[in-house]
Short mmCIF file of C-alpha atoms in Angstrom, two decimals:
data_model
loop_
_atom_site.label_atom_id
_atom_site.label_comp_id
_atom_site.label_asym_id
_atom_site.label_seq_id
_atom_site.Cartn_x
_atom_site.Cartn_y
_atom_site.Cartn_z
CA MET A 1 -14.68 -0.27 9.06
CA ILE A 2 -12.00 -1.65 6.78
CA ARG A 3 -11.19 0.21 3.56
CA LEU A 4 -8.66 -0.20 0.76
CA GLY A 5 -7.39 2.15 -1.93
CA ALA A 6 -4.82 1.86 -4.72
CA ALA A 7 -3.16 4.13 -7.24
CA MET A 8 -0.70 3.59 -10.05
CA VAL A 9 1.24 6.13 -12.07
CA LEU A 10 -0.55 5.09 -15.26
CA ALA A 11 -4.04 4.99 -13.74
CA LEU A 12 -4.65 7.44 -10.93
CA ALA A 13 -8.23 6.88 -9.84
CA ALA A 14 -10.21 8.16 -6.92
CA CYS A 15 -9.97 5.85 -3.96
CA GLN A 16 -13.22 4.16 -3.12
CA PRO A 17 -13.93 1.82 -0.20
CA VAL A 18 -13.49 -1.79 -1.25
CA PRO A 19 -14.89 -4.71 0.74
CA THR A 20 -12.19 -7.06 1.94
CA GLN A 21 -14.38 -10.12 1.36
CA GLN A 22 -16.13 -10.90 -1.88
CA SER A 23 -18.75 -13.53 -1.19
CA SER A 24 -19.36 -14.15 -4.90
CA SER A 25 -15.74 -15.24 -5.41
CA PRO A 26 -15.19 -19.02 -5.49
CA VAL A 27 -11.54 -18.57 -4.43
CA ALA A 28 -10.87 -18.71 -0.70
CA PRO A 29 -9.14 -15.59 0.69
CA LYS A 30 -5.41 -15.91 1.20
CA GLN A 31 -4.21 -15.65 4.76
CA VAL A 32 -0.86 -14.06 5.49
CA VAL A 33 0.72 -14.89 8.83
CA ALA A 34 3.70 -13.03 10.27
CA GLN A 35 4.88 -11.23 13.35
CA GLN A 36 4.55 -7.46 13.64
CA GLY A 37 7.42 -5.54 12.04
CA GLN A 38 7.70 -7.88 9.08
CA MET A 39 6.24 -5.84 6.22
CA GLY A 40 9.25 -6.42 3.94
CA ALA A 41 9.15 -10.16 4.57
CA LEU A 42 5.41 -10.30 3.90
CA LEU A 43 5.67 -8.36 0.65
CA ASN A 44 8.69 -10.34 -0.51
CA SER A 45 7.01 -13.65 0.25
CA GLN A 46 4.16 -12.68 -2.07
CA ARG A 47 6.56 -11.48 -4.78
CA SER A 48 8.81 -14.53 -4.51
CA ALA A 49 5.81 -16.84 -4.98
CA GLN A 50 5.29 -15.12 -8.36
CA GLY A 51 8.96 -15.30 -9.38
CA LEU A 52 9.59 -11.60 -8.72
CA GLY A 53 12.59 -9.99 -7.07
CA PRO A 54 12.53 -8.65 -3.52
CA LEU A 55 11.70 -5.14 -2.40
CA VAL A 56 13.90 -3.19 0.00
CA GLU A 57 12.57 -0.49 2.28
CA ASP A 58 13.51 3.06 1.31
CA ALA A 59 13.58 5.68 4.08
CA ALA A 60 12.32 8.50 1.84
CA LEU A 61 9.36 6.42 0.63
CA SER A 62 8.53 5.50 4.22
CA ARG A 63 8.63 9.19 5.25
CA SER A 64 6.26 10.01 2.38
CA ALA A 65 3.92 7.12 3.27
CA ARG A 66 3.87 8.01 6.98
CA ALA A 67 3.18 11.69 6.28
CA HIS A 68 0.19 10.79 4.08
CA ALA A 69 -1.16 8.36 6.69
CA GLN A 70 -0.81 11.07 9.34
CA ASP A 71 -2.55 13.64 7.12
CA MET A 72 -5.49 11.30 6.50
CA VAL A 73 -5.86 10.53 10.22
CA THR A 74 -5.48 14.17 11.28
CA ASN A 75 -7.95 15.47 8.68
CA GLY A 76 -10.40 12.55 8.68
CA TYR A 77 -10.28 11.42 5.06
CA PHE A 78 -9.25 8.36 3.04
CA ALA A 79 -7.91 9.00 -0.47
CA ASN A 80 -4.85 8.60 -2.65
CA GLN A 81 -5.05 12.31 -3.42
CA GLY A 82 -4.01 14.57 -0.55
CA LEU A 83 -6.31 17.36 0.61
CA ASN A 84 -3.85 19.77 -1.02
CA GLY A 85 -4.31 17.96 -4.36
CA SER A 86 -1.01 16.07 -4.11
CA THR A 87 -0.47 12.67 -5.72
CA PHE A 88 1.72 9.94 -4.27
CA VAL A 89 4.32 10.79 -6.92
CA GLN A 90 4.44 14.43 -5.77
CA ARG A 91 4.59 13.44 -2.09
CA ALA A 92 7.47 11.03 -2.77
CA ARG A 93 9.35 13.72 -4.71
CA GLY A 94 8.88 15.99 -1.71
CA THR A 95 10.96 13.55 0.35
CA GLY A 96 13.62 13.23 -2.37
CA TYR A 97 12.39 10.05 -4.07
CA THR A 98 11.87 10.51 -7.83
CA CYS A 99 10.64 7.12 -9.08
CA ALA A 100 7.41 6.29 -7.21
CA ALA A 101 5.37 3.69 -9.08
CA ALA A 102 2.24 2.87 -7.05
CA GLU A 103 0.45 3.43 -3.75
CA ASN A 104 -1.84 1.20 -1.68
CA LEU A 105 -4.01 2.46 1.15
CA ALA A 106 -5.89 0.57 3.82
CA GLU A 107 -7.77 1.45 6.97
CA GLY A 108 -8.89 -0.69 9.85
CA GLN A 109 -6.49 -3.64 9.73
CA ARG A 110 -4.69 -4.14 13.03
CA THR A 111 -1.58 -6.01 11.86
CA GLU A 112 0.82 -6.06 8.95
CA ALA A 113 -0.34 -9.58 8.12
CA ALA A 114 -3.98 -8.45 8.01
CA VAL A 115 -3.27 -5.51 5.71
CA VAL A 116 -1.15 -7.56 3.30
CA THR A 117 -3.87 -10.23 3.23
CA ALA A 118 -6.46 -7.58 2.36
CA TRP A 119 -4.25 -6.06 -0.35
CA MET A 120 -3.45 -9.45 -1.89
CA ASN A 121 -7.17 -10.28 -2.05
CA SER A 122 -7.90 -7.08 -4.00
CA SER A 123 -6.89 -7.19 -7.67
CA GLY A 124 -5.65 -3.60 -7.93
CA HIS A 125 -3.65 -3.74 -4.72
CA ARG A 126 -2.25 -7.14 -5.64
CA ARG A 127 -1.20 -5.78 -9.05
CA ASN A 128 0.67 -2.95 -7.33
CA ILE A 129 2.53 -5.26 -4.93
CA LEU A 130 3.47 -7.52 -7.83
CA LEU A 131 4.71 -4.75 -10.15
CA ARG A 132 7.66 -6.27 -11.96
CA GLU A 133 9.57 -2.96 -12.03
CA ALA A 134 9.15 -2.25 -8.30
CA THR A 135 12.35 -2.63 -6.30
CA GLU A 136 11.68 -0.51 -3.22
CA PHE A 137 8.86 0.24 -0.82
CA GLY A 138 7.93 2.63 1.92
CA ILE A 139 5.36 1.93 4.61
CA GLY A 140 3.50 4.36 6.82
CA ARG A 141 1.09 3.49 9.60
CA VAL A 142 -0.75 5.84 11.91
CA ASP A 143 -3.27 4.11 14.16
CA ASN A 144 -4.86 1.64 11.71
CA MET A 145 -4.34 3.82 8.62
CA TRP A 146 -1.82 2.21 6.26
CA VAL A 147 0.03 3.63 3.25
CA LEU A 148 2.36 1.54 1.08
CA VAL A 149 4.34 3.33 -1.64
CA LEU A 150 6.26 1.28 -4.20
CA GLY A 151 9.20 2.62 -6.17
CA ARG A 152 11.34 1.71 -9.15
CA GLY A 153 14.66 2.68 -7.56
CA CYS A 154 15.87 4.76 -10.53
#
């Protein structure tokens, strides 16, 4: 099963499974091709195509993202809100990062290219990746559970 979830600071909504293919859409899905270990390059390619500046990986955001991915795998759930009620903003602050802006979740994709393709073909996830004010990102992956946290770098 492949699932996606997104959250933004201004609109924290419960994460619901989202199909990665929408057969009613006349637009063909975008394919992202890259080698494993290239999350920054994949994200920046999408941002550059829209005239946006690059993102740089932040270690604190990646620690926060990985911890949430691990918690979801360990406890068998899929949600932007942690089982303890935490938001992505609170989890990022817990690692010392104070300007988290958005979070994307995905489950089931086997490669970085596959997860970025799924996110870019989902309007909410795409919006998060293309946030004009985002300058940093953190990525966490445990098995095929993915968490991307975007930050403003304040």
